[in-house]
PDB file of C-alpha atoms in Angstrom:
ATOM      1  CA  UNK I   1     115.816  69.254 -36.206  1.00 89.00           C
ATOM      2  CA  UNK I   2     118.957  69.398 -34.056  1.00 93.00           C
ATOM      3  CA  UNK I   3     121.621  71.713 -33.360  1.00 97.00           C
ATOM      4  CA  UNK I   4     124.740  70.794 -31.783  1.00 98.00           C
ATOM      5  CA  UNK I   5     127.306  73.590 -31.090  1.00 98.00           C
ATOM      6  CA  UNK I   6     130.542  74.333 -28.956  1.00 98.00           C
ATOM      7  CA  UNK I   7     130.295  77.857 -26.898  1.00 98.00           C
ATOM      8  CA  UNK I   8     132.273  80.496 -27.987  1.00 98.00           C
ATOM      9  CA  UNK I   9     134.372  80.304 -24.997  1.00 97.00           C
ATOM     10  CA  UNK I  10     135.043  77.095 -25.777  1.00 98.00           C
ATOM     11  CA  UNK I  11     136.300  78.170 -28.956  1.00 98.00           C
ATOM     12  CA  UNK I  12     138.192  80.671 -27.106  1.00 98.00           C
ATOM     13  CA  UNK I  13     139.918  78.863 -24.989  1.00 97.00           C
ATOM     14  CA  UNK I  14     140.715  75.996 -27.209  1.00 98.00           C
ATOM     15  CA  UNK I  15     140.917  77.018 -31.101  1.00 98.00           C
ATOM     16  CA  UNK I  16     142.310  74.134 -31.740  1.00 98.00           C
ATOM     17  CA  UNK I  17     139.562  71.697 -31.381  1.00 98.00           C
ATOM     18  CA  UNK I  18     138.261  69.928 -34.282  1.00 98.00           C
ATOM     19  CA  UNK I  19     134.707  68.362 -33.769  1.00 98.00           C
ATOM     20  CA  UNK I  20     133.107  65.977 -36.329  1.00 98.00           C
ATOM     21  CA  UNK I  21     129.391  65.695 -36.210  1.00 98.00           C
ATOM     22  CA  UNK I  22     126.861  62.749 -37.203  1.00 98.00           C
ATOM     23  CA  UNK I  23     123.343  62.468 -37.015  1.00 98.00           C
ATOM     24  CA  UNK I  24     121.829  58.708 -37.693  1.00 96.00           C
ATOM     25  CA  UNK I  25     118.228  58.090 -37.950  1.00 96.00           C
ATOM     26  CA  UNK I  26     116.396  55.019 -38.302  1.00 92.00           C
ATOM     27  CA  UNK I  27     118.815  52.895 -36.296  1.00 88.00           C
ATOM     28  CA  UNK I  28     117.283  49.546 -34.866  1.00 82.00           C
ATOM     29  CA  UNK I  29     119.876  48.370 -32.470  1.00 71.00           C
ATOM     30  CA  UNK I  30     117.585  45.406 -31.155  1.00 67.00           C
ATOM     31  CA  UNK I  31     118.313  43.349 -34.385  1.00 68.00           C
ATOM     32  CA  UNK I  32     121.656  44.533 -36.001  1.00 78.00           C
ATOM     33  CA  UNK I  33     124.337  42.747 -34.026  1.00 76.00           C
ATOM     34  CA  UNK I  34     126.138  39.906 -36.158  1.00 89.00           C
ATOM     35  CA  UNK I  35     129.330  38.744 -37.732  1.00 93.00           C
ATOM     36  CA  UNK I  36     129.343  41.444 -39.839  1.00 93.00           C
ATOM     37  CA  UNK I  37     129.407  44.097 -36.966  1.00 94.00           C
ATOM     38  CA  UNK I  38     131.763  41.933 -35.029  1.00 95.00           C
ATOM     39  CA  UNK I  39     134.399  41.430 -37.681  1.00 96.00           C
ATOM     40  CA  UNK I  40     134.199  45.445 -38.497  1.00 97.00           C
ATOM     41  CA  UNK I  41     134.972  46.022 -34.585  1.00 97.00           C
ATOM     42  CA  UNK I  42     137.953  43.544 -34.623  1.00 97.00           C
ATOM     43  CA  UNK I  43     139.538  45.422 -37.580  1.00 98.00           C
ATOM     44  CA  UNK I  44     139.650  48.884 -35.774  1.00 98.00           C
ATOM     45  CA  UNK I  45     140.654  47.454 -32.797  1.00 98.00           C
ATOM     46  CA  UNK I  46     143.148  45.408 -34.466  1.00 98.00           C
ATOM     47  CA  UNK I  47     144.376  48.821 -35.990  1.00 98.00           C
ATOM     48  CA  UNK I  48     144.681  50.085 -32.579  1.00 98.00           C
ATOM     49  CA  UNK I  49     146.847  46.920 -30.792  1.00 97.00           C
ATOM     50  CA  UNK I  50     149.023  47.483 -33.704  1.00 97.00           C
ATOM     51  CA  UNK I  51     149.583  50.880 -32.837  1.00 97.00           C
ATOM     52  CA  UNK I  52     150.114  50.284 -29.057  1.00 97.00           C
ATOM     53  CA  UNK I  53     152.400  47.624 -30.229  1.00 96.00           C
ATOM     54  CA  UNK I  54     154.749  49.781 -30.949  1.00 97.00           C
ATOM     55  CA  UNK I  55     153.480  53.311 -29.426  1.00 97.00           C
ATOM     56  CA  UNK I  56     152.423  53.697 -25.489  1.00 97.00           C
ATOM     57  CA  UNK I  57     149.286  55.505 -24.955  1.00 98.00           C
ATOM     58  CA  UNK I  58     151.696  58.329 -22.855  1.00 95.00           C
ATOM     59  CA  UNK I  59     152.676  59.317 -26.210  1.00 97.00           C
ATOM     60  CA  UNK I  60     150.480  59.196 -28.816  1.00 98.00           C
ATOM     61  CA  UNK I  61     149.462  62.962 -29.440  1.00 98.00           C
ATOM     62  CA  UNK I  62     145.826  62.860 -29.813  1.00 98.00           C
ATOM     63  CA  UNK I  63     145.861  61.180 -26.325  1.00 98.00           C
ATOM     64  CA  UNK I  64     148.905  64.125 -24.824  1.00 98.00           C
ATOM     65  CA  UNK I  65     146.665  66.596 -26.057  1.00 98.00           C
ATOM     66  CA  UNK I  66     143.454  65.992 -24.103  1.00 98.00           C
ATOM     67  CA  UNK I  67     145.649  65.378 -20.645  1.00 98.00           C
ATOM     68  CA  UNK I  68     147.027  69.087 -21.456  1.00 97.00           C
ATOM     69  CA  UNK I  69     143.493  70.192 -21.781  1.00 97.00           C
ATOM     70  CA  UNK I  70     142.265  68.505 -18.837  1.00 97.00           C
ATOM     71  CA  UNK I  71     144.975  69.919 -16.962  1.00 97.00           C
ATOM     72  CA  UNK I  72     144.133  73.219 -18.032  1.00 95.00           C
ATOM     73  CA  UNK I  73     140.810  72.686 -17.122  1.00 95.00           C
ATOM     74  CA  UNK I  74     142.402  72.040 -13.472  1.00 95.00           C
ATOM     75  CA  UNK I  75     141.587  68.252 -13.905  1.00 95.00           C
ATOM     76  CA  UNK I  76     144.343  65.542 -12.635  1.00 94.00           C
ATOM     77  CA  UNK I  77     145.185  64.013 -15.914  1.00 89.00           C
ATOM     78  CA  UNK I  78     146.205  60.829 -14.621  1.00 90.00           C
ATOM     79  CA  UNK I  79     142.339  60.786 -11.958  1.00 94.00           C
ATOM     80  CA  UNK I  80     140.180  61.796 -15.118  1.00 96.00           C
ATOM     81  CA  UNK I  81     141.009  60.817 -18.390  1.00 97.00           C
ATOM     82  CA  UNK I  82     139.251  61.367 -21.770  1.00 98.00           C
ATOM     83  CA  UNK I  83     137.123  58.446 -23.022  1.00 98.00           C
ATOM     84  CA  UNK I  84     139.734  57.460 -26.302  1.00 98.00           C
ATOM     85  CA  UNK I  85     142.514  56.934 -23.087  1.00 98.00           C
ATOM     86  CA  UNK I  86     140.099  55.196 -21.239  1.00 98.00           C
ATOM     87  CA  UNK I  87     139.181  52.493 -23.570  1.00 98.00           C
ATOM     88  CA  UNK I  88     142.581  52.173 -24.778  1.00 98.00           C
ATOM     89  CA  UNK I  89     143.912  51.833 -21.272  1.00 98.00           C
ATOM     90  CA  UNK I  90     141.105  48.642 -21.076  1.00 97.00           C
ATOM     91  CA  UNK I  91     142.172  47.586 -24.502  1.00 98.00           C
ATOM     92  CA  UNK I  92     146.016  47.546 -23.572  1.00 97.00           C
ATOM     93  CA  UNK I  93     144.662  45.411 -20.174  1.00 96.00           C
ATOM     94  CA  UNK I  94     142.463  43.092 -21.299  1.00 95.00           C
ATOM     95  CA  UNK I  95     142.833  42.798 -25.072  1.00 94.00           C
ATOM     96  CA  UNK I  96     139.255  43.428 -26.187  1.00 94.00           C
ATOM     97  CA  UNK I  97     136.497  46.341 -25.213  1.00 96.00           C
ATOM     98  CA  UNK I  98     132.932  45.965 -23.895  1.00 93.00           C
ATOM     99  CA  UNK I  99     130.218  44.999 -25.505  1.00 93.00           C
ATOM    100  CA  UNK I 100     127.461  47.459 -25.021  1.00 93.00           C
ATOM    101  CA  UNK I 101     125.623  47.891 -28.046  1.00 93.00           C
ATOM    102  CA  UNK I 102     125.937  47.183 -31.653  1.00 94.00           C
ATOM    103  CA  UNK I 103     126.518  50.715 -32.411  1.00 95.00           C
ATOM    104  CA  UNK I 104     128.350  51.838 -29.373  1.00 96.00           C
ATOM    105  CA  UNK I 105     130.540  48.948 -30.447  1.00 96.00           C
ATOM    106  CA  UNK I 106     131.308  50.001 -33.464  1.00 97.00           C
ATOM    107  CA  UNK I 107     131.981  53.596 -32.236  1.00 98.00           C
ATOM    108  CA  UNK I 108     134.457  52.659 -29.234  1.00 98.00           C
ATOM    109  CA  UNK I 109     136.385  50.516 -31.531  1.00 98.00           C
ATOM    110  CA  UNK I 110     136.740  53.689 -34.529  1.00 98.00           C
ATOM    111  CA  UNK I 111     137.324  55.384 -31.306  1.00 98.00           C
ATOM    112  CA  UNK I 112     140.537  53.435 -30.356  1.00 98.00           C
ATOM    113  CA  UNK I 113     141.683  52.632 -33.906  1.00 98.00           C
ATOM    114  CA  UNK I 114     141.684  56.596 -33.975  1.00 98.00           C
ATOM    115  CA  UNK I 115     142.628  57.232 -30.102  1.00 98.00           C
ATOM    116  CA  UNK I 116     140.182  59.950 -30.332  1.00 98.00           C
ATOM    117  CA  UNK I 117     137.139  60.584 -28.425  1.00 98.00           C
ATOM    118  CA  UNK I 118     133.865  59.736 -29.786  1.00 98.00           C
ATOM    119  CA  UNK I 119     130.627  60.648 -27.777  1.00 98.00           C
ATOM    120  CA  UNK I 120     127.012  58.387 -28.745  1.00 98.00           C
ATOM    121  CA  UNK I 121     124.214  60.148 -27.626  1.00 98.00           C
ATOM    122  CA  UNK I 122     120.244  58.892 -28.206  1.00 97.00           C
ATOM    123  CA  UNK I 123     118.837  62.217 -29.710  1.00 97.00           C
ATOM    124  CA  UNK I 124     115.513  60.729 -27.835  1.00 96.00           C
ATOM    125  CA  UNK I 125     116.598  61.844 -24.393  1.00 97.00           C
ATOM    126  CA  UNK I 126     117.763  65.308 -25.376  1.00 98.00           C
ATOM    127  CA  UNK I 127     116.003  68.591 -25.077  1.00 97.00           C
ATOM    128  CA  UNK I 128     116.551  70.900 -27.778  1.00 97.00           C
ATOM    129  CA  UNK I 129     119.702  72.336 -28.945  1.00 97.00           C
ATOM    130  CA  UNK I 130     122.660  70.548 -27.110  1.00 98.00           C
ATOM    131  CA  UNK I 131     125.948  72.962 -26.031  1.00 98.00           C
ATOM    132  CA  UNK I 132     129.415  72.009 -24.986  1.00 98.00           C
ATOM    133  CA  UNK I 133     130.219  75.009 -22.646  1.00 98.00           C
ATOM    134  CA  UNK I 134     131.015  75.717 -19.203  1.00 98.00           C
ATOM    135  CA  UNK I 135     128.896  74.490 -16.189  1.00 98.00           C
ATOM    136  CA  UNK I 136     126.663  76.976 -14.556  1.00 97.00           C
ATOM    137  CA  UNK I 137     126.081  74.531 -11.253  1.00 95.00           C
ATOM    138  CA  UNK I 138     122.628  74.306 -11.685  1.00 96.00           C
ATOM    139  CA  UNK I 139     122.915  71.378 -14.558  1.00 97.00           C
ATOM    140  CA  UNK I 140     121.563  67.556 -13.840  1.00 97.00           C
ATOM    141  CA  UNK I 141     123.517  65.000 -14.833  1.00 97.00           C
ATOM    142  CA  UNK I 142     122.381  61.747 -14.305  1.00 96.00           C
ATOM    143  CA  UNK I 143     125.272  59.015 -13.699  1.00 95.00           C
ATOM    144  CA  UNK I 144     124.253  55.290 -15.297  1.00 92.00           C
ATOM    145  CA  UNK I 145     123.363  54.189 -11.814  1.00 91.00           C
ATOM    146  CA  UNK I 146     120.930  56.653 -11.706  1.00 92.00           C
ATOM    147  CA  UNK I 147     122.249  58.618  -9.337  1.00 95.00           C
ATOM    148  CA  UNK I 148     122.113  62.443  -9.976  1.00 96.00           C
ATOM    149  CA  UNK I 149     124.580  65.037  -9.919  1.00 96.00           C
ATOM    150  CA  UNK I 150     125.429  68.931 -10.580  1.00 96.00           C
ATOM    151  CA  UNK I 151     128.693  69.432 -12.715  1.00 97.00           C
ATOM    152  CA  UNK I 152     131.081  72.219 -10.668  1.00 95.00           C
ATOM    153  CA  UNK I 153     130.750  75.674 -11.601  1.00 97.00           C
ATOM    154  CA  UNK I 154     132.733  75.940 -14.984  1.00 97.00           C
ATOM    155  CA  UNK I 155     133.356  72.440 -15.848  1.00 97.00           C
ATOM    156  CA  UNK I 156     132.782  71.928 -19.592  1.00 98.00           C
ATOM    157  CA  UNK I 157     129.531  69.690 -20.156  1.00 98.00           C
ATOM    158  CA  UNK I 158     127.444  68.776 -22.899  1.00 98.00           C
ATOM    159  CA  UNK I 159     124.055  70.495 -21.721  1.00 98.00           C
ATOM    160  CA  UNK I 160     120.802  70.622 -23.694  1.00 98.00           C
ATOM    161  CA  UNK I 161     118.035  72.967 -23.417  1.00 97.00           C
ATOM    162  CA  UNK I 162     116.401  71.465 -20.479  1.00 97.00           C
ATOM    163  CA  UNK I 163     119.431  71.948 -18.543  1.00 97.00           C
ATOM    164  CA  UNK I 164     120.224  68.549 -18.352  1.00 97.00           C
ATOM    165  CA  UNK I 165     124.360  67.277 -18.706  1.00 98.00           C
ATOM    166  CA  UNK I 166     124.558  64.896 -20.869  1.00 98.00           C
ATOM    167  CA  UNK I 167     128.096  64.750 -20.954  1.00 98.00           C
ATOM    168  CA  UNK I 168     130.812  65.685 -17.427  1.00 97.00           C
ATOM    169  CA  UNK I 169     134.641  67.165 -17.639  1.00 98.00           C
ATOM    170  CA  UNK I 170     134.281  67.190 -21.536  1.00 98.00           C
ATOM    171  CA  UNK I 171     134.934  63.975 -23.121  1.00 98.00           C
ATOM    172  CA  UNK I 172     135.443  62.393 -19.985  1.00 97.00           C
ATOM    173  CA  UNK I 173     132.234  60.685 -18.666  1.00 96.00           C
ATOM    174  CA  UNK I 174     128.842  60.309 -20.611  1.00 97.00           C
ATOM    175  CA  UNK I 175     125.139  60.347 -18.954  1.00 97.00           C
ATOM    176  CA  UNK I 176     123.184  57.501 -18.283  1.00 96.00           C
ATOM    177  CA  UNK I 177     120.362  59.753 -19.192  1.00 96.00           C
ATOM    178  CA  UNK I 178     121.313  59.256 -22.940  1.00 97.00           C
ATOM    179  CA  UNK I 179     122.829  56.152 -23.474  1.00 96.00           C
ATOM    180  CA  UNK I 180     122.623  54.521 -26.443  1.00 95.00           C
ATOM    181  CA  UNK I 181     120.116  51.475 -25.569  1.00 92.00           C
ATOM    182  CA  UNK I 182     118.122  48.547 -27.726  1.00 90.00           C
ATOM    183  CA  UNK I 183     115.301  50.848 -28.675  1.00 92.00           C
ATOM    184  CA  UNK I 184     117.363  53.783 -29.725  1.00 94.00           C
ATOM    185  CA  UNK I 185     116.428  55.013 -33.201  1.00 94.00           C
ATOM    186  CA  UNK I 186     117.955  58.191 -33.279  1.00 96.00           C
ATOM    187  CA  UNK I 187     121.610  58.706 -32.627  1.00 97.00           C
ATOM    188  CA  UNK I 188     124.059  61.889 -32.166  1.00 98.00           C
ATOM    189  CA  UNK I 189     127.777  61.147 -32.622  1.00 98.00           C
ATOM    190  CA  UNK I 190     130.482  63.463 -31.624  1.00 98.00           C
ATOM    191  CA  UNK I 191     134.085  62.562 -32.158  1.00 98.00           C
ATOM    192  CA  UNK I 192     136.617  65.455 -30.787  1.00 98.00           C
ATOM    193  CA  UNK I 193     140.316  66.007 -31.615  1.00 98.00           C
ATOM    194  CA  UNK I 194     143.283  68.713 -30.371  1.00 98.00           C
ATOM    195  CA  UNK I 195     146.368  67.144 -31.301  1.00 98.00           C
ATOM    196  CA  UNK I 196     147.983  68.847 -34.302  1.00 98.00           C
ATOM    197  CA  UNK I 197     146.793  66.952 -37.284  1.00 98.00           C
ATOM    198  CA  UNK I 198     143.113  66.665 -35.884  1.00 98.00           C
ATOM    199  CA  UNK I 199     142.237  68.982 -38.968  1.00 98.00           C
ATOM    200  CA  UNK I 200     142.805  65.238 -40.881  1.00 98.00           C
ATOM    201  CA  UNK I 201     141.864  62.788 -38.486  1.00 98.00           C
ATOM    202  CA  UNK I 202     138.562  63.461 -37.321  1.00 98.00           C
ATOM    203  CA  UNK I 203     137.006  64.388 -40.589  1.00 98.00           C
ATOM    204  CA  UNK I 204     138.776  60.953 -41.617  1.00 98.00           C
ATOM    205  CA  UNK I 205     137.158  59.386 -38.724  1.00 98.00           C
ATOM    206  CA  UNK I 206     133.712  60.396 -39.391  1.00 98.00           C
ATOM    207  CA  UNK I 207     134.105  59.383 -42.811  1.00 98.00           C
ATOM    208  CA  UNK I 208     134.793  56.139 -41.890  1.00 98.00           C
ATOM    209  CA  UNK I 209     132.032  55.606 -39.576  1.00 98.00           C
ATOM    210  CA  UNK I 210     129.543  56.896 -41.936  1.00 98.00           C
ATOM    211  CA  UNK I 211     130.953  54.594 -44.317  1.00 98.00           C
ATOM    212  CA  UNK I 212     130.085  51.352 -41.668  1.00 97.00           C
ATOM    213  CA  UNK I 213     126.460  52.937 -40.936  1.00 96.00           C
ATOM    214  CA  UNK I 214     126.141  52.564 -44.611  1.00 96.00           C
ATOM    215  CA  UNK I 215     127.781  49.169 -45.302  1.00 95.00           C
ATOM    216  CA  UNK I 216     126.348  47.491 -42.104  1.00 94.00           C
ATOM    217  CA  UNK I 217     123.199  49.018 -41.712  1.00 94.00           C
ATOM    218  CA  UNK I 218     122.335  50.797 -44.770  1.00 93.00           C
ATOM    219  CA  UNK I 219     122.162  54.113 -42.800  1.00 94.00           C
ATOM    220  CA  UNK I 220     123.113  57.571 -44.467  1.00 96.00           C
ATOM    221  CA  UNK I 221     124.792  59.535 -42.001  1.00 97.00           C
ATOM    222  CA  UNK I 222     124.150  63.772 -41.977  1.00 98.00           C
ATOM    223  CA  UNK I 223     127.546  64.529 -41.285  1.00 98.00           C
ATOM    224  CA  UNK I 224     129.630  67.826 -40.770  1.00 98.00           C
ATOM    225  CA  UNK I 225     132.850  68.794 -39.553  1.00 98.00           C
ATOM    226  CA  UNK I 226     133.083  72.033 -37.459  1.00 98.00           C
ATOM    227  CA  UNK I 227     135.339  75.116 -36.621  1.00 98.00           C
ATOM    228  CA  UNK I 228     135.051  78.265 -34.672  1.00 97.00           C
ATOM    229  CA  UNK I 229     133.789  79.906 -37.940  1.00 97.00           C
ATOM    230  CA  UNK I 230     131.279  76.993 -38.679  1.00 97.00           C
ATOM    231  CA  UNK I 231     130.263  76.087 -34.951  1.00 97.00           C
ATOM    232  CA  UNK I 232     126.643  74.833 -35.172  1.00 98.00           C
ATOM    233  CA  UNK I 233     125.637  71.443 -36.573  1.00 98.00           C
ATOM    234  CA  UNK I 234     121.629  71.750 -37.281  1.00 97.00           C
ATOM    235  CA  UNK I 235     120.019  68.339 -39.013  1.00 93.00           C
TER     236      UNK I 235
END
């Protein structure tokens, strides 16, 4: 069992966020890369140049409204940006995203197709019930280099039970300490909107993943949309 939740001064402060929540078990990311995966990624990115084509990341709302919250958080939009901006700004570069992992893959390019944030998190490396809520100080968050650090008093982090971040500044960065990796069987995904018609799109977007865990990998998502009435995911 998991539980996933938002604080209630997270709720406070933002009412309008709309998280999406999907629990995948039984993933075997050593063996499931393959044409199939690849042309599934090129669609939803696809989706996403077309968009940019005619739309530039500045404006599109789901995009405006995380640089407002960041801002409110006291965070230079334009020095930390949420990871939807950050892959689109690479897409809009370069033409293509990373290759990480089959799933993380798959996610980024929903992610883009969506401009919305979507966080992958191995459930293996987390501790207990995981929290977005403001930084005490005392949290370790553990950079992909492996370098560790301790979120500023007040930041909003993902933090599980051990005290460990797993996410920094929201959906800005993700921890090296749960990254999605070749032996991962057990996968939290977290997509988060605040624009004004994330009451659609993220329940839309975590439909359509769960939809490609079950085409591509036969996977059944456990799946659940939340609000500051309905704020804990448990699976």
């Amino acid at each position: 069992m998991i539980e996933f939740r938002h604080s209630t001064s997270v709720w406070e402060r933002f009412p309008q966020l709309v998280p999406a929540v999907l629990r995948v078990e039984g993933f075997r990311g050593d063996n499931m890369a393959g044409p199939a995966v690849d042309s599934r990624v090129a669609a939803h990115v696809a989706r996403a140049i077309e968009r940019l084509a005619t739309t530039s990341i500045a404006e599109l709302p789901e995009v405006g409204s995380w640089r407002r919250a960041f801002a409110e958080m006291g965070l230079k939009p334009t020095q930390y940006r949420c990871a939807s901006e950050s892959l689109l700004r690479r897409l809009a570069k370069h033409g293509s995203l990373p290759q990480v992992h089959p799933l993380v893959d798959l996610c980024n390019a929903v992610s883009v197709a969506f401009a919305i944030p979507v966080a992958v998190l191995d459930l293996g490396s987390i501790t207990g019930a995981l929290e977005v809520r403001p930084a005490s100080g005392d949290e370790r968050y553990e950079t992909f280099s492996g370098e560790i650090e301790h979120p500023a008093p007040g930041e909003i982090v993902f933090v599980d039970a051990a005290g460990d971040a797993h996410a920094r500044r929201w959906t800005n960065r993700q921890s090296g300490a749960s990254a999605v990796r070749a032996d991962t069987t057990d996968v939290l995904i977290v997509a988060e909107g605040l624009h004004p018609s994330a009451s659609r799109d993220v329940p839309r977007l975590a439909e359509v993943l769960a939809a490609e865990l079950a085409e591509l990998w036969g996977l059944t998502a456990k799946m659940d949309v939340l609000s500051r009435e309905h704020p804990t995911f448990a699976a």
